[in-house]
């Protein structure tokens, strides 16, 4: 992963490395500094980068809490793009955990702030994310609408390469709904441009597998580097190899790939269905509520002490 130096404040201690994290020690020190210093604008940025660190460390609960704290730190901020980014991270996180309503709400909040900041590329990203959410919910028409909307906005603003990524996601939607011609229509220009991407070949292998073209399926599968796929891509790859081997009568190899598919599917389910996942938002709200109660109690103690101190000063 590339290392990127990010400046949070004016002092040298406010620089942090983003992208190669093995510990949260440095970012936690920066967050603590701005919690004490009282600069809410910089505290927002610190919380955002803290969430990014926890994302790299695969700590779901702390990641969620950091992005929520970023939003809660200063909702009246002029940093509307940063708020959009925080909501965008929440949308992806919620979607990954199958919390689709929460993901849609976060995406729409992100869309609102990106519109205020006039960021067309990020707005298109929100459309694409909404397409993913509706795809996961199997609401095909809405997913298609948002993917097409994202592609159009990307192309209009000159982001052709990112538009191609959305085209690949749209092709998956078409492929899964057996709309082979529409899927090929989205992917063929990418092949013509000579784009060598493992996900592209994976999608095309899925299409040729649907059409029963075993030779073409094998050709695209052999072009794929499994190490460049995430766990979902690896699961799809194993499943396609299993289908291919079964189609040519090599049942022992097909069984091996089916077992591989099951192992990958179990690992995904284990992550997505942890007992803590469904309670993440509630945990954060509870912690926030307890913090607010403590602040009120502390203020009440101060208010009660003031008259006593005044009397003591008078007596002295």
Short mmCIF file of N, CA, C and O in Angstrom, two decimals, residues 137-198:
data_model
loop_
_atom_site.label_atom_id
_atom_site.label_comp_id
_atom_site.label_asym_id
_atom_site.label_seq_id
_atom_site.Cartn_x
_atom_site.Cartn_y
_atom_site.Cartn_z
N UNK A 137 -29.47 -5.49 -2.47
CA UNK A 137 -30.85 -5.70 -2.04
C UNK A 137 -31.69 -6.37 -3.12
O UNK A 137 -32.87 -6.62 -2.92
N UNK A 138 -31.08 -6.62 -4.29
CA UNK A 138 -31.74 -7.25 -5.43
C UNK A 138 -32.89 -6.39 -5.98
O UNK A 138 -33.89 -6.90 -6.47
N UNK A 139 -32.72 -5.07 -5.88
CA UNK A 139 -33.66 -4.13 -6.50
C UNK A 139 -33.02 -3.70 -7.82
O UNK A 139 -32.33 -2.68 -7.90
N UNK A 140 -33.24 -4.50 -8.85
CA UNK A 140 -32.48 -4.39 -10.09
C UNK A 140 -32.67 -3.06 -10.80
O UNK A 140 -31.68 -2.44 -11.25
N UNK A 141 -33.90 -2.59 -10.91
CA UNK A 141 -34.16 -1.35 -11.66
C UNK A 141 -33.45 -0.16 -11.03
O UNK A 141 -32.85 0.66 -11.73
N UNK A 142 -33.52 -0.05 -9.70
CA UNK A 142 -32.86 1.07 -9.01
C UNK A 142 -31.34 0.96 -9.12
O UNK A 142 -30.66 1.97 -9.32
N UNK A 143 -30.81 -0.26 -9.00
CA UNK A 143 -29.36 -0.44 -9.13
C UNK A 143 -28.89 -0.02 -10.52
O UNK A 143 -27.89 0.70 -10.66
N UNK A 144 -29.60 -0.44 -11.55
CA UNK A 144 -29.25 -0.07 -12.92
C UNK A 144 -29.30 1.45 -13.10
O UNK A 144 -28.40 2.05 -13.71
N UNK A 145 -30.33 2.07 -12.55
CA UNK A 145 -30.50 3.52 -12.68
C UNK A 145 -29.29 4.27 -12.10
O UNK A 145 -28.74 5.16 -12.74
N UNK A 146 -28.86 3.89 -10.89
CA UNK A 146 -27.77 4.62 -10.25
C UNK A 146 -26.42 4.32 -10.89
O UNK A 146 -25.57 5.20 -10.98
N UNK A 147 -26.21 3.09 -11.35
CA UNK A 147 -24.96 2.79 -12.06
C UNK A 147 -24.86 3.62 -13.35
O UNK A 147 -23.82 4.20 -13.66
N UNK A 148 -25.96 3.69 -14.10
CA UNK A 148 -25.97 4.47 -15.34
C UNK A 148 -25.77 5.95 -15.05
O UNK A 148 -25.08 6.66 -15.79
N UNK A 149 -26.37 6.41 -13.96
CA UNK A 149 -26.24 7.82 -13.57
C UNK A 149 -24.79 8.14 -13.20
O UNK A 149 -24.27 9.20 -13.55
N UNK A 150 -24.14 7.21 -12.51
CA UNK A 150 -22.74 7.38 -12.14
C UNK A 150 -21.86 7.42 -13.38
O UNK A 150 -20.98 8.29 -13.52
N UNK A 151 -22.08 6.49 -14.31
CA UNK A 151 -21.29 6.43 -15.54
C UNK A 151 -21.43 7.73 -16.33
O UNK A 151 -20.44 8.30 -16.81
N UNK A 152 -22.65 8.22 -16.45
CA UNK A 152 -22.91 9.45 -17.20
C UNK A 152 -22.18 10.64 -16.59
O UNK A 152 -21.53 11.43 -17.30
N UNK A 153 -22.24 10.75 -15.25
CA UNK A 153 -21.60 11.88 -14.58
C UNK A 153 -20.08 11.78 -14.65
O UNK A 153 -19.39 12.79 -14.86
N UNK A 154 -19.55 10.58 -14.50
CA UNK A 154 -18.10 10.39 -14.65
C UNK A 154 -17.65 10.83 -16.04
O UNK A 154 -16.67 11.56 -16.20
N UNK A 155 -18.34 10.36 -17.08
CA UNK A 155 -17.94 10.66 -18.46
C UNK A 155 -18.08 12.15 -18.76
O UNK A 155 -17.21 12.75 -19.41
N UNK A 156 -19.15 12.76 -18.27
CA UNK A 156 -19.40 14.19 -18.51
C UNK A 156 -18.27 15.04 -17.96
O UNK A 156 -17.91 16.08 -18.54
N UNK A 157 -17.68 14.59 -16.85
CA UNK A 157 -16.63 15.38 -16.20
C UNK A 157 -15.22 14.85 -16.48
O UNK A 157 -14.27 15.25 -15.83
N UNK A 158 -15.11 13.95 -17.47
CA UNK A 158 -13.81 13.51 -17.93
C UNK A 158 -13.14 12.43 -17.11
O UNK A 158 -11.93 12.22 -17.22
N UNK A 159 -13.91 11.71 -16.30
CA UNK A 159 -13.33 10.64 -15.48
C UNK A 159 -13.61 9.29 -16.14
O UNK A 159 -14.31 8.43 -15.59
N UNK A 160 -13.04 9.10 -17.32
CA UNK A 160 -13.35 7.92 -18.13
C UNK A 160 -12.92 6.62 -17.45
O UNK A 160 -13.66 5.62 -17.48
N UNK A 161 -11.74 6.61 -16.86
CA UNK A 161 -11.24 5.38 -16.24
C UNK A 161 -12.13 4.93 -15.08
O UNK A 161 -12.37 3.73 -14.89
N UNK A 162 -12.63 5.90 -14.30
CA UNK A 162 -13.51 5.53 -13.18
C UNK A 162 -14.87 5.09 -13.72
O UNK A 162 -15.50 4.17 -13.17
N UNK A 163 -15.30 5.71 -14.81
CA UNK A 163 -16.55 5.29 -15.45
C UNK A 163 -16.47 3.82 -15.86
O UNK A 163 -17.45 3.07 -15.76
N UNK A 164 -15.29 3.39 -16.31
CA UNK A 164 -15.11 2.00 -16.70
C UNK A 164 -15.29 1.04 -15.53
O UNK A 164 -15.81 -0.07 -15.70
N UNK A 165 -14.88 1.46 -14.35
CA UNK A 165 -15.08 0.63 -13.17
C UNK A 165 -16.57 0.47 -12.88
O UNK A 165 -17.03 -0.62 -12.51
N UNK A 166 -17.33 1.55 -13.05
CA UNK A 166 -18.78 1.46 -12.87
C UNK A 166 -19.40 0.57 -13.93
O UNK A 166 -20.37 -0.16 -13.67
N UNK A 167 -18.86 0.62 -15.14
CA UNK A 167 -19.37 -0.25 -16.21
C UNK A 167 -19.18 -1.72 -15.85
O UNK A 167 -20.04 -2.56 -16.14
N UNK A 168 -18.06 -2.03 -15.22
CA UNK A 168 -17.84 -3.42 -14.81
C UNK A 168 -18.87 -3.85 -13.77
O UNK A 168 -19.38 -4.97 -13.81
N UNK A 169 -19.18 -2.96 -12.83
CA UNK A 169 -20.17 -3.30 -11.82
C UNK A 169 -21.55 -3.46 -12.44
O UNK A 169 -22.32 -4.34 -12.05
N UNK A 170 -21.87 -2.60 -13.42
CA UNK A 170 -23.15 -2.72 -14.10
C UNK A 170 -23.21 -4.02 -14.90
O UNK A 170 -24.27 -4.67 -14.96
N UNK A 171 -22.08 -4.42 -15.48
CA UNK A 171 -22.06 -5.68 -16.24
C UNK A 171 -22.35 -6.87 -15.32
O UNK A 171 -22.99 -7.84 -15.74
N UNK A 172 -21.88 -6.82 -14.08
CA UNK A 172 -22.17 -7.88 -13.12
C UNK A 172 -23.67 -7.95 -12.85
O UNK A 172 -24.26 -9.04 -12.77
N UNK A 173 -24.29 -6.78 -12.69
CA UNK A 173 -25.74 -6.73 -12.48
C UNK A 173 -26.46 -7.39 -13.65
O UNK A 173 -27.37 -8.22 -13.46
N UNK A 174 -26.08 -7.03 -14.87
CA UNK A 174 -26.71 -7.62 -16.06
C UNK A 174 -26.44 -9.12 -16.12
O UNK A 174 -27.34 -9.92 -16.44
N UNK A 175 -25.20 -9.51 -15.86
CA UNK A 175 -24.83 -10.93 -15.92
C UNK A 175 -25.66 -11.75 -14.94
O UNK A 175 -26.18 -12.81 -15.30
N UNK A 176 -25.78 -11.25 -13.70
CA UNK A 176 -26.51 -12.01 -12.69
C UNK A 176 -28.00 -12.10 -13.00
O UNK A 176 -28.69 -12.98 -12.47
N UNK A 177 -28.49 -11.19 -13.83
CA UNK A 177 -29.90 -11.22 -14.23
C UNK A 177 -30.08 -11.82 -15.63
O UNK A 177 -31.11 -11.60 -16.27
N UNK A 178 -29.02 -12.53 -16.08
CA UNK A 178 -29.04 -13.27 -17.35
C UNK A 178 -29.22 -12.36 -18.56
O UNK A 178 -29.69 -12.80 -19.61
N UNK A 179 -28.85 -11.09 -18.43
CA UNK A 179 -28.91 -10.17 -19.56
C UNK A 179 -27.52 -10.13 -20.20
O UNK A 179 -26.75 -9.18 -20.03
N UNK A 180 -27.22 -11.18 -20.92
CA UNK A 180 -25.86 -11.39 -21.43
C UNK A 180 -25.45 -10.30 -22.42
O UNK A 180 -24.34 -9.78 -22.36
N UNK A 181 -26.33 -9.95 -23.34
CA UNK A 181 -25.98 -8.93 -24.35
C UNK A 181 -25.69 -7.59 -23.71
O UNK A 181 -24.74 -6.89 -24.10
N UNK A 182 -26.51 -7.21 -22.71
CA UNK A 182 -26.28 -5.94 -22.03
C UNK A 182 -24.96 -5.96 -21.26
O UNK A 182 -24.22 -4.97 -21.23
N UNK A 183 -24.65 -7.10 -20.65
CA UNK A 183 -23.38 -7.24 -19.92
C UNK A 183 -22.19 -7.11 -20.87
O UNK A 183 -21.22 -6.41 -20.58
N UNK A 184 -22.28 -7.77 -22.03
CA UNK A 184 -21.20 -7.69 -23.01
C UNK A 184 -21.05 -6.26 -23.55
O UNK A 184 -19.93 -5.80 -23.81
N UNK A 185 -22.16 -5.57 -23.69
CA UNK A 185 -22.13 -4.19 -24.19
C UNK A 185 -21.32 -3.30 -23.26
O UNK A 185 -20.60 -2.39 -23.72
N UNK A 186 -21.40 -3.54 -21.97
CA UNK A 186 -20.67 -2.74 -21.00
C UNK A 186 -19.18 -3.11 -20.97
O UNK A 186 -18.32 -2.25 -20.79
N UNK A 187 -18.88 -4.39 -21.19
CA UNK A 187 -17.50 -4.85 -21.05
C UNK A 187 -16.67 -4.76 -22.33
O UNK A 187 -15.45 -4.59 -22.27
N UNK A 188 -17.33 -4.89 -23.48
CA UNK A 188 -16.57 -4.96 -24.74
C UNK A 188 -15.68 -3.74 -24.98
O UNK A 188 -14.52 -3.89 -25.39
N UNK A 189 -16.15 -2.51 -24.72
CA UNK A 189 -15.26 -1.34 -24.92
C UNK A 189 -14.01 -1.41 -24.05
O UNK A 189 -12.94 -0.95 -24.46
N UNK A 190 -14.12 -1.99 -22.86
CA UNK A 190 -12.97 -2.10 -21.97
C UNK A 190 -11.94 -3.07 -22.55
O UNK A 190 -10.74 -2.83 -22.49
N UNK A 191 -12.43 -4.15 -23.14
CA UNK A 191 -11.52 -5.09 -23.79
C UNK A 191 -10.86 -4.44 -25.01
O UNK A 191 -9.67 -4.61 -25.26
N UNK A 192 -11.65 -3.67 -25.77
CA UNK A 192 -11.12 -3.00 -26.96
C UNK A 192 -10.04 -1.98 -26.60
O UNK A 192 -9.12 -1.74 -27.39
N UNK A 193 -10.16 -1.38 -25.42
CA UNK A 193 -9.17 -0.40 -24.98
C UNK A 193 -7.90 -1.07 -24.45
O UNK A 193 -6.93 -0.40 -24.11
N UNK A 194 -7.91 -2.39 -24.39
CA UNK A 194 -6.72 -3.10 -23.94
C UNK A 194 -6.51 -3.04 -22.44
O UNK A 194 -5.39 -3.20 -21.96
N UNK A 195 -7.57 -2.78 -21.69
CA UNK A 195 -7.45 -2.71 -20.24
C UNK A 195 -7.22 -4.11 -19.69
O UNK A 195 -8.03 -5.03 -19.91
N UNK A 196 -6.08 -4.31 -19.02
CA UNK A 196 -5.79 -5.61 -18.43
C UNK A 196 -6.10 -5.54 -16.95
O UNK A 196 -5.32 -5.01 -16.16
N UNK A 197 -7.24 -6.06 -16.59
CA UNK A 197 -7.61 -6.03 -15.20
C UNK A 197 -8.26 -7.35 -14.84
O UNK A 197 -9.13 -7.84 -15.56
N UNK A 198 -7.84 -7.92 -13.74
CA UNK A 198 -8.31 -9.25 -13.37
C UNK A 198 -9.81 -9.30 -13.15
O UNK A 198 -10.46 -10.30 -13.50
#
